[in-house]
Short mmCIF file of C-alpha atoms in Angstrom, two decimals:
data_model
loop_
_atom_site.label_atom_id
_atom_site.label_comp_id
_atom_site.label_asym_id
_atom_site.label_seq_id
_atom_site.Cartn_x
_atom_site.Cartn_y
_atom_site.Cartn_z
CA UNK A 807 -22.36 4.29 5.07
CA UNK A 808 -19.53 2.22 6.85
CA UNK A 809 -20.61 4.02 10.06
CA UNK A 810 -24.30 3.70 9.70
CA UNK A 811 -24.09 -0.11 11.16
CA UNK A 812 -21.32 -1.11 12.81
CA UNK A 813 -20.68 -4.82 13.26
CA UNK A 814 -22.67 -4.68 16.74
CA UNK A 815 -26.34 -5.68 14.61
CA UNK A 816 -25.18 -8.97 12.83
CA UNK A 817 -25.64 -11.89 13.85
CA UNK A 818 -22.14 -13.03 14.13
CA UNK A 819 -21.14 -9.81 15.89
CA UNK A 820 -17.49 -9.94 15.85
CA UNK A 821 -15.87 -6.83 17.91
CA UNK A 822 -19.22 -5.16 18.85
CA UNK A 823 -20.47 -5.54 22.55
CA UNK A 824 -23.84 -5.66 22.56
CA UNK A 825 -25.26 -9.45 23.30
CA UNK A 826 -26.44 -11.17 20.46
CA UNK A 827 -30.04 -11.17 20.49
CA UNK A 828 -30.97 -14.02 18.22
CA UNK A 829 -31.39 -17.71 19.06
CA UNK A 830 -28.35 -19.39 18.16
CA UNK A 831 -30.39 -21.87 15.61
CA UNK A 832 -31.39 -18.52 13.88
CA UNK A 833 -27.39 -17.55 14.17
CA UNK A 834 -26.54 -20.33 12.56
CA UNK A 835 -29.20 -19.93 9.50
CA UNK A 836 -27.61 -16.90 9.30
CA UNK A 837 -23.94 -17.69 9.49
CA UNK A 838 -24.59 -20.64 7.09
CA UNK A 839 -26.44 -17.93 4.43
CA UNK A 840 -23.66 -15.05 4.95
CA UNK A 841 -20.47 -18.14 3.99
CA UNK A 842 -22.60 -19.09 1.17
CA UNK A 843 -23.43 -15.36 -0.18
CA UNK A 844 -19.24 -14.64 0.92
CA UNK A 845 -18.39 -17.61 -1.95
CA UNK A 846 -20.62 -16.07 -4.40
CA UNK A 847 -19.13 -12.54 -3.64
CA UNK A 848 -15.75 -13.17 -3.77
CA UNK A 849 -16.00 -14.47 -7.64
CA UNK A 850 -17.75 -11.52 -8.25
CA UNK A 851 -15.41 -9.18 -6.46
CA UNK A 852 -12.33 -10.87 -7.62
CA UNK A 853 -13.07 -10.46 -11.67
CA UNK A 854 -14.09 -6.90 -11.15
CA UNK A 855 -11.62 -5.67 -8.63
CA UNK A 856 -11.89 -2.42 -6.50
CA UNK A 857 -13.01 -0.33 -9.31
CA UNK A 858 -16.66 0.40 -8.69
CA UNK A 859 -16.87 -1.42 -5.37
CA UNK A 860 -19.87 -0.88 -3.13
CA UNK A 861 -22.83 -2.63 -1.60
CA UNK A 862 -25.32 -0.84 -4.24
CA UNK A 863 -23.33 -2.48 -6.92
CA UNK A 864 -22.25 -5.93 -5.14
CA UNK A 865 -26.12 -6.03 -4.39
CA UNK A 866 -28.23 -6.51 -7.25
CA UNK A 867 -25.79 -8.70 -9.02
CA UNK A 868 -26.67 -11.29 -6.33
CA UNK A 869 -29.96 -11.15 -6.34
CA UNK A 870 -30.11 -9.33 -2.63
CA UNK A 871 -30.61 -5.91 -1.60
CA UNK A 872 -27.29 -3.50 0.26
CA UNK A 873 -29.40 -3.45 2.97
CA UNK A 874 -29.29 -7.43 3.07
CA UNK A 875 -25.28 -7.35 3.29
CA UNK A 876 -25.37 -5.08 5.45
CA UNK A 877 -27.44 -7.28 7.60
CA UNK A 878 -25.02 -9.92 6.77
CA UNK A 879 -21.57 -8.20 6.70
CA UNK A 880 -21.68 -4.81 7.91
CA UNK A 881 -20.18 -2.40 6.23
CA UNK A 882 -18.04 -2.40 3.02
CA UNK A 883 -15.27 -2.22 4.88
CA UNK A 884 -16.04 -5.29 7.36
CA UNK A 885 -17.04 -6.97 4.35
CA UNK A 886 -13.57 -6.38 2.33
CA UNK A 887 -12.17 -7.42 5.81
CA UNK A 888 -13.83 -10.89 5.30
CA UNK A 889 -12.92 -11.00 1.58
CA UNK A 890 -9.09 -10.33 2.67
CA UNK A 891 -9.38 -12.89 5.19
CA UNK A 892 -10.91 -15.66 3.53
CA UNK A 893 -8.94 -14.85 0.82
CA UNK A 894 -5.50 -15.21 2.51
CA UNK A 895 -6.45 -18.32 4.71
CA UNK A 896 -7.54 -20.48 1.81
CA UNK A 897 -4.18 -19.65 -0.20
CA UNK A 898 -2.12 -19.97 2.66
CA UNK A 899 -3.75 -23.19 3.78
CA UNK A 900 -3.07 -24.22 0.41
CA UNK A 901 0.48 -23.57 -0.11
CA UNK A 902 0.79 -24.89 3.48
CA UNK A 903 -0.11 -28.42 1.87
CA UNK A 904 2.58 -28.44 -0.76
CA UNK A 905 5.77 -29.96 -0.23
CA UNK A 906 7.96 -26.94 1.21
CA UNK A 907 10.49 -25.66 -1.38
CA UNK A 908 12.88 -23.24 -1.40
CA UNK A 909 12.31 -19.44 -0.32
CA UNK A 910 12.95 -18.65 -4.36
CA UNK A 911 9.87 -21.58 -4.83
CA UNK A 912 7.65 -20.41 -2.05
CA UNK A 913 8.18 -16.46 -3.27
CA UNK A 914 7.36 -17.93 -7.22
CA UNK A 915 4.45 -19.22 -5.96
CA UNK A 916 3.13 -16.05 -4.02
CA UNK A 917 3.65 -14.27 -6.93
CA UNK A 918 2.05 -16.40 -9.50
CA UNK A 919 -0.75 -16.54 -6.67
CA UNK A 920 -1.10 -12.45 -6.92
CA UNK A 921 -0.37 -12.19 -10.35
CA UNK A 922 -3.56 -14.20 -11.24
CA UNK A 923 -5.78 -12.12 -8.81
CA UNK A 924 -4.19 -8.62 -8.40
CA UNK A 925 -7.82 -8.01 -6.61
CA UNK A 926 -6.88 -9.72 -3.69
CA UNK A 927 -3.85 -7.20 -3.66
CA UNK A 928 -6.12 -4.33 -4.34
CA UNK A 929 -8.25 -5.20 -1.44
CA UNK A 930 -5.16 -5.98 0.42
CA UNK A 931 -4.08 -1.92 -0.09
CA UNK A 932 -7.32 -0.65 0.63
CA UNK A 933 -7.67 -2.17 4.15
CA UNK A 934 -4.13 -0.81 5.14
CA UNK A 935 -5.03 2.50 3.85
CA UNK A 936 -8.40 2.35 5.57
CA UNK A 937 -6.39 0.88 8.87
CA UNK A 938 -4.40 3.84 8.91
CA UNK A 939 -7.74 6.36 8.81
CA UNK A 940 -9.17 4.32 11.20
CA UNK A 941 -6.96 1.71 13.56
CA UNK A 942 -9.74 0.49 16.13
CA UNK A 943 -11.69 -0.83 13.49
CA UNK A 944 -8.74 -2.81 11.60
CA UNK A 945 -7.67 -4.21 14.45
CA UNK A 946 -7.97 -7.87 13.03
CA UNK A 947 -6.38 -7.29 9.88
CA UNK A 948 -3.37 -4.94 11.50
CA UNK A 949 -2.68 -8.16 13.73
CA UNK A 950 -2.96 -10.80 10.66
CA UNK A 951 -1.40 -9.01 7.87
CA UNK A 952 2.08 -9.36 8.28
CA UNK A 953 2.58 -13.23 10.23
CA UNK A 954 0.44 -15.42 8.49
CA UNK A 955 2.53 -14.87 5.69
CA UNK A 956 5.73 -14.41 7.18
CA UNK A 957 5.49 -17.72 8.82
CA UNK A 958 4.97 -19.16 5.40
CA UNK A 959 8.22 -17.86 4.26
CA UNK A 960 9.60 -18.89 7.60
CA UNK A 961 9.11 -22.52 6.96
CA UNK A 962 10.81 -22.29 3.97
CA UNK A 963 13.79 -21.11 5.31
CA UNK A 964 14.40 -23.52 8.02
CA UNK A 965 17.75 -25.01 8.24
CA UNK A 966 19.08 -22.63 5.33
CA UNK A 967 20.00 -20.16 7.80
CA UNK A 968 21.38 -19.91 11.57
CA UNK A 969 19.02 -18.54 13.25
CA UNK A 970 15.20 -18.24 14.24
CA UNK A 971 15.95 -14.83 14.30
CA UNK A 972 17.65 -14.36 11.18
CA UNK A 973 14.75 -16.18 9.29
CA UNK A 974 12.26 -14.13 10.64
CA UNK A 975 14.11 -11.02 9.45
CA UNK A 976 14.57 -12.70 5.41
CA UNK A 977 10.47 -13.85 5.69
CA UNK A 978 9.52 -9.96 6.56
CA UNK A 979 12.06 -9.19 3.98
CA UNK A 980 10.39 -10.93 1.25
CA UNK A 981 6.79 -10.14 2.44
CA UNK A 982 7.45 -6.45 2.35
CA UNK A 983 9.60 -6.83 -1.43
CA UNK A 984 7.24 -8.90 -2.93
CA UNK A 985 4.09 -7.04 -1.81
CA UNK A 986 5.90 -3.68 -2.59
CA UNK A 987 6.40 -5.07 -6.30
CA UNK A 988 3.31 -6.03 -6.44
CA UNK A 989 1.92 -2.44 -5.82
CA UNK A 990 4.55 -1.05 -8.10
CA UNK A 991 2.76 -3.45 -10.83
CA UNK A 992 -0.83 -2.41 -9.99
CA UNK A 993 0.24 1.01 -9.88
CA UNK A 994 2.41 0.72 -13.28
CA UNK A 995 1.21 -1.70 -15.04
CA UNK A 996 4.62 -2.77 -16.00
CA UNK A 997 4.74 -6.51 -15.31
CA UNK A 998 8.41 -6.91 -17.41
CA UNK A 999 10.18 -4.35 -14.99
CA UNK A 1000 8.49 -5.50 -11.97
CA UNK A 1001 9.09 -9.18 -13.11
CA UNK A 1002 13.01 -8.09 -13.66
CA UNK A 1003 13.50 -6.39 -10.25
CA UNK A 1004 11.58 -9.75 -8.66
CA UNK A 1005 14.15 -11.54 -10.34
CA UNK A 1006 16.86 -9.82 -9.25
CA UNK A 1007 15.39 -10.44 -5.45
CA UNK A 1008 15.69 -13.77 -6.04
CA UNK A 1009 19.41 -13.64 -7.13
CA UNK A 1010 19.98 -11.79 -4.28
CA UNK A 1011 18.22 -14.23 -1.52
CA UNK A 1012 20.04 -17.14 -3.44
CA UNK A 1013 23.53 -15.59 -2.80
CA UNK A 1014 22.43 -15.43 0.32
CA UNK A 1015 21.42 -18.30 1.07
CA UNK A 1016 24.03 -19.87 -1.02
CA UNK A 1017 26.91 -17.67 1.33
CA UNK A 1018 24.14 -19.31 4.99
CA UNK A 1019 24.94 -22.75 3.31
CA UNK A 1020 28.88 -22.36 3.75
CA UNK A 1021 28.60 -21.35 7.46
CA UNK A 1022 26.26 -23.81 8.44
CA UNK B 301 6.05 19.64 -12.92
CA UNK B 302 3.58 17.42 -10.91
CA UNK B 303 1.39 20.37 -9.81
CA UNK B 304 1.34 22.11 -13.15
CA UNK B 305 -1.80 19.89 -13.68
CA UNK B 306 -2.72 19.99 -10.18
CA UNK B 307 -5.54 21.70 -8.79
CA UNK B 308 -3.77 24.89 -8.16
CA UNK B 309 -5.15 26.87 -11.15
CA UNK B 310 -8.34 25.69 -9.72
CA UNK B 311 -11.67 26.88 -8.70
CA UNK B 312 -12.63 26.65 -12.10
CA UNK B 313 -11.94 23.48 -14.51
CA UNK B 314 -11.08 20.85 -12.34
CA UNK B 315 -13.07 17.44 -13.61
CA UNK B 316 -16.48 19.62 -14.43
CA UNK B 317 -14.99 20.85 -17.59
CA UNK B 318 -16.59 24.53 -16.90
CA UNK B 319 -14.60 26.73 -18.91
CA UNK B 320 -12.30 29.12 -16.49
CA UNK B 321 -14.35 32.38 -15.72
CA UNK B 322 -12.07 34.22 -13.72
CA UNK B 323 -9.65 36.78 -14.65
CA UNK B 324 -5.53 35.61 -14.93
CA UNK B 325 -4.91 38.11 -11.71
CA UNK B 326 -7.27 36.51 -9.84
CA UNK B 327 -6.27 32.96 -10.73
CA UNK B 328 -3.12 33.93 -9.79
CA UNK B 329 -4.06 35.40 -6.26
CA UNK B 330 -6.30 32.17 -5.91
CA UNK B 331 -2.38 30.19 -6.66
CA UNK B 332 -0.83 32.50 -4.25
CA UNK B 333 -3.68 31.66 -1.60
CA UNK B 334 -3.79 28.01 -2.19
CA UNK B 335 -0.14 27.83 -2.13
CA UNK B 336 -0.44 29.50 1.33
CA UNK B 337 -2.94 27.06 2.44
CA UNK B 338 -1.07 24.12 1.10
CA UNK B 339 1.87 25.12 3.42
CA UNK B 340 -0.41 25.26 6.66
CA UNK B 341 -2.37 22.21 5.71
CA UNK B 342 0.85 19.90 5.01
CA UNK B 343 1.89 21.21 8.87
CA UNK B 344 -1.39 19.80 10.31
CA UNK B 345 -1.64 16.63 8.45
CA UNK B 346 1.50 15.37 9.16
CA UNK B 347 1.30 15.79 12.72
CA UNK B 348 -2.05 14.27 12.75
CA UNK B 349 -1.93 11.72 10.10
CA UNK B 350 -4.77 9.90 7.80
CA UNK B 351 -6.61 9.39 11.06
CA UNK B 352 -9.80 11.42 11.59
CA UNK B 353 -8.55 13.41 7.68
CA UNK B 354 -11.45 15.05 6.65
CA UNK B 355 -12.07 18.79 5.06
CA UNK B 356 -14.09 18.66 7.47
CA UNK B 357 -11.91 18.68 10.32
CA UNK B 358 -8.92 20.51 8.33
CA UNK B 359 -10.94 23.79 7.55
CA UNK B 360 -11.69 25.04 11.15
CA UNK B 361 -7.91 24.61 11.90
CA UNK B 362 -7.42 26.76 9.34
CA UNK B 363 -9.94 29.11 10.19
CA UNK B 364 -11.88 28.91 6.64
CA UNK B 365 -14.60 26.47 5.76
CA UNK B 366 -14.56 23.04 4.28
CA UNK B 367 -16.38 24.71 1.16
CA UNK B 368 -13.08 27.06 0.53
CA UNK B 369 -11.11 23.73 1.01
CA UNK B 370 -13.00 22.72 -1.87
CA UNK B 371 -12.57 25.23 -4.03
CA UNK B 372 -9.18 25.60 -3.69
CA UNK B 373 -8.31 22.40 -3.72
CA UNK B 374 -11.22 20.27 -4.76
CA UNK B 375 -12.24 16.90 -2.96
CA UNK B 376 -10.52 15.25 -0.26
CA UNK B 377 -8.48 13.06 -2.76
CA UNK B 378 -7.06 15.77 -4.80
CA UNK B 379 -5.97 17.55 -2.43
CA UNK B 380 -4.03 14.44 -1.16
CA UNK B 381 -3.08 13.57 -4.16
CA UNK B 382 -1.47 17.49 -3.97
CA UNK B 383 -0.28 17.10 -0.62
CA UNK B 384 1.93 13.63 -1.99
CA UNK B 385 3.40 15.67 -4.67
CA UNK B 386 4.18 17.92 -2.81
CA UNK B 387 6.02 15.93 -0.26
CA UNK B 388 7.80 13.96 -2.80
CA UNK B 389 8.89 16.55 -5.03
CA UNK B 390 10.31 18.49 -2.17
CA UNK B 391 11.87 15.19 -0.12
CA UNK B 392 13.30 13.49 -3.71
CA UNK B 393 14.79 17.52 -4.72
CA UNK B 394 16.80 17.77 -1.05
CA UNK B 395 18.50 14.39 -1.71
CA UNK B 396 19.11 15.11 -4.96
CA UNK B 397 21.36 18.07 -3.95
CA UNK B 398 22.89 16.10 -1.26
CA UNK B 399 26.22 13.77 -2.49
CA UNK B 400 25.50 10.88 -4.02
CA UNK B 401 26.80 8.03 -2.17
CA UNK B 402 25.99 4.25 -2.50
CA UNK B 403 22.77 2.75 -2.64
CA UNK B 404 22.59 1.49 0.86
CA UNK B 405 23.11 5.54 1.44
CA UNK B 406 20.35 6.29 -0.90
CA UNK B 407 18.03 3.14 1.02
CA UNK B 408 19.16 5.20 4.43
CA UNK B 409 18.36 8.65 3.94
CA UNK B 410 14.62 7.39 2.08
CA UNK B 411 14.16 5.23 5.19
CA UNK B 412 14.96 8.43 7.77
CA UNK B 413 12.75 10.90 6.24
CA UNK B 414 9.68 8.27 6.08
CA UNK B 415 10.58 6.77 9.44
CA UNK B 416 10.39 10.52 10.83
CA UNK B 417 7.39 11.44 8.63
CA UNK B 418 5.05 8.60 8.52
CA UNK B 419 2.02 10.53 7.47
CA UNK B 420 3.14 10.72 4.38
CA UNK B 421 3.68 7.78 3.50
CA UNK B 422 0.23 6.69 5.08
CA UNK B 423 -1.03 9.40 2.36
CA UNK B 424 1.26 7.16 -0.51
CA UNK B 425 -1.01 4.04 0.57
CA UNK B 426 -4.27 6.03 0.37
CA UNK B 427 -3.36 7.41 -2.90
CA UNK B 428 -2.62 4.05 -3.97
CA UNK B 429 -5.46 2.11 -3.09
CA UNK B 430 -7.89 5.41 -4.12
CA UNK B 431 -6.00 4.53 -7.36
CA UNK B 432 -7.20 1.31 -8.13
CA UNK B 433 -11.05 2.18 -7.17
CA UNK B 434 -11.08 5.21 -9.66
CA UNK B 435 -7.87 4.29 -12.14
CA UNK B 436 -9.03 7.40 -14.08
CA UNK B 437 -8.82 10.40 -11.61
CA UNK B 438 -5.59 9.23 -10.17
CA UNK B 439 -3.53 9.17 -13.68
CA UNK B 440 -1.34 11.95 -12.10
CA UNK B 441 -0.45 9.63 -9.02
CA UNK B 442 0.01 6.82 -11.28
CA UNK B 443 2.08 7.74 -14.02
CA UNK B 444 4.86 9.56 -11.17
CA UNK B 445 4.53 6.95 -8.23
CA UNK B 446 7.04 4.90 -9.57
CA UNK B 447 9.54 6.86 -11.89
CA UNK B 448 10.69 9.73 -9.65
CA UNK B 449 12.24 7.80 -6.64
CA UNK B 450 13.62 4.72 -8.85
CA UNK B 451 15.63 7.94 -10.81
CA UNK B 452 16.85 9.11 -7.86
CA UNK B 453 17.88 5.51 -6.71
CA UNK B 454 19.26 4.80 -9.99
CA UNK B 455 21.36 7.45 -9.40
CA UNK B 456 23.37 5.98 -6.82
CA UNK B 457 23.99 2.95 -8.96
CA UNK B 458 25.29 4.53 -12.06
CA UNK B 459 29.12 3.02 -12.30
CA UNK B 460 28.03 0.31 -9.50
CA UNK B 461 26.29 -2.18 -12.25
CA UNK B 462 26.69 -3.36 -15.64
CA UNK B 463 24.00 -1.93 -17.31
CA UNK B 464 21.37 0.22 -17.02
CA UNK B 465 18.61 -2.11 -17.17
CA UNK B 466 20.46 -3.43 -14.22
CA UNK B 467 20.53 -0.22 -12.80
CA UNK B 468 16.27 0.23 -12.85
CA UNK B 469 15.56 -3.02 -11.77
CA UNK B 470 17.95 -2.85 -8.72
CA UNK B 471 16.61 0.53 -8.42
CA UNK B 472 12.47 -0.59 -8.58
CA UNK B 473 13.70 -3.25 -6.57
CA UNK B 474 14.78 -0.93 -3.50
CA UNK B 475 11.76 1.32 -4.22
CA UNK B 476 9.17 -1.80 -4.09
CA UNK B 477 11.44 -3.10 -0.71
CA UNK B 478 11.61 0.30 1.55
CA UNK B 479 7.47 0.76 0.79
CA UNK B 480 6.84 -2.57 1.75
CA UNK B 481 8.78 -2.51 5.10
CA UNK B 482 7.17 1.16 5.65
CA UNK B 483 4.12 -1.13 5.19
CA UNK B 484 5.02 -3.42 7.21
CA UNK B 485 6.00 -0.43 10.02
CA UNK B 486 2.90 1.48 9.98
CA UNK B 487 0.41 -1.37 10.79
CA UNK B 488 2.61 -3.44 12.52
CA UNK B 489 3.99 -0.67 14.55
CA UNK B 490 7.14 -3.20 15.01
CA UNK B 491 10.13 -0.94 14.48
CA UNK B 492 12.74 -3.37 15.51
CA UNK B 493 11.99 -5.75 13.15
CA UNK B 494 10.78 -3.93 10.35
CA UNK B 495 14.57 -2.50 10.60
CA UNK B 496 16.33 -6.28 11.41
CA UNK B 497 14.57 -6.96 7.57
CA UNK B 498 15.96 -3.63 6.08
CA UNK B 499 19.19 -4.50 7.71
CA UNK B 500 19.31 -7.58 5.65
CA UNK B 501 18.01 -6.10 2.31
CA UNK B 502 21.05 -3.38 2.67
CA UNK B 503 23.59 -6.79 2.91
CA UNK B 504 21.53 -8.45 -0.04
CA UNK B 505 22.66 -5.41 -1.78
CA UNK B 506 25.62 -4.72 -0.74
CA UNK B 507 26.84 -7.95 -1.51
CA UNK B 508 24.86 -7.59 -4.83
CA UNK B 509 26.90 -4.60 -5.80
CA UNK B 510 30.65 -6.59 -4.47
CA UNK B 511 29.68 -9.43 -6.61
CA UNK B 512 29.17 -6.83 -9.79
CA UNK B 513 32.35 -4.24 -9.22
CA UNK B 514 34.63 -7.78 -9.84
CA UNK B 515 32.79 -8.16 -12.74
CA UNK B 516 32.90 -4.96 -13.63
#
């Protein structure tokens, strides 16, 4: 089914090549109907998770028909791609507007962020397992999914270490652990043990820091 | 162990709940076949990857048909989820017979064998994410995803720490960190820094474990 359409039909045709072959009022109409349907998805898809997933199910709950999202989205995939996406922007936009804490703060409030919607995370695992079966089409998440957040983390550690460099390295560093505990909880569903090793990665990234602070 | 359940005995009562019709001796040639296969399939895939990973593709490599794939090993899935369990049982028994050495040892030799056989861990992710969509036909994957590398890292803490709750957080902790940077790694492609992070994460721990022998 995800190869039946590609993106190259939609009106917003994002990697395809053909030329769009609507007028761009009737683009808009559309583009305006798919954000609006995306809102109404992604409540749906985020209190039900990856279990049971698909167009046929997604469909009838809102009142459309799978052949209407795929009109609108593509395939399941492109239209987890948007979910992940939209997803990610809108918390990253909105931790971008708090005051910036420490690393220890901004990795609290990540994980509070997952912990209330592991779906996000599911649909976070699915598109890198589906980028790895199939890299030209994930293009757009393979390029986004490790620096929007890193950069996050980045500005957090900003005059706590001594270099650029070296604060790139902790922000990957605490992408990658946090992420990785976050699989080991949807995998175990052992929140106390993954909550005490995510402690003890912030002990060890305050020592850290703690040891950056003398040498600065 | 983990293929004892496994699809091995199979052709007959994998998740159809026939009862077995087939005679013990040929069960046990079917094992002996499968076994065979299993061997010549694990060759293929990790040279090849999750790209393109179909029975489809798989069975004329093997000169048999996607149909014998099937009833030797079942669907796709299972005989990924075989394939993991495989991997893992035979990568986590090698180190175990190796010295144990510290934990930064421990993070090195896991790191090597995934850096120089990234299929399978492309194959972890799969199984993961396959997890979430059907929680109920991945129990297998689920229950041993976890447990059998945080023993082995354990391991290398014993004497290190102060206790052994210490010891499997620390331990979850390095599992959940060395996934996430092979995460990172395999859709970022960016070896240097996926290893500048790991770099850090072995002084985090190394310093970790300094701080705890004074105390100990």
């Amino acid at each position: 089914m995800e190869s039946s359409s590609g993106p190259a039909k939609k009106p917003a045709a994002r990697s395809g090549g053909k030329p769009a072959d609507k007028a761009p009022a009737r683009a808009q109409v559309n583009n305006i109907k798919a954000e609006e349907l995306l809102g109404r998805i992604i409540e749906i898809v985020r209190s039900q998770g990856l279990a049971g997933f698909s167009l046929d199910n997604l469909a009838p709950q809102l009142g459309t028909s799978s052949r209407m999202l795929v009109y609108y989205f593509g395939s399941k995939d492109e239209l987890l791609g948007r979910i992940v996406y939209t997803l990610r922007n809108d918390i990253v936009t909105q931790l971008e507007n708090e005051p910036v804490g420490t690393i220890t703060d901004a990795v609290d409030r990540w994980w509070s962020h997952y912990q209330a919607n592991p779906a996000d995370m599911q649909f976070f695992f699915h598109l890198t397992s589906r980028s790895f079966e199939e890299p030209d089409k994930f293009q757009e998440f393979s390029s986004t999914a490790v620096g929007q957040w890193s950069a996050y983390f980045v500005r957090s550690l900003e005059g706590h270490v001594r270099s650029e460099q070296e604060a790139e390295a902790i922000a990957r560093l605490v992408l990658a652990t946090v992420r990785g505990l976050m699989a080991d909880l949807l995998i175990t569903a052992d929140r106390q043990q993954a909550e005490r090793s995510l402690a003890v990665f912030k002990e060890l990234l305050e020592a850290r820091l703690a040891a950056s602070a003398k040498s600065l």
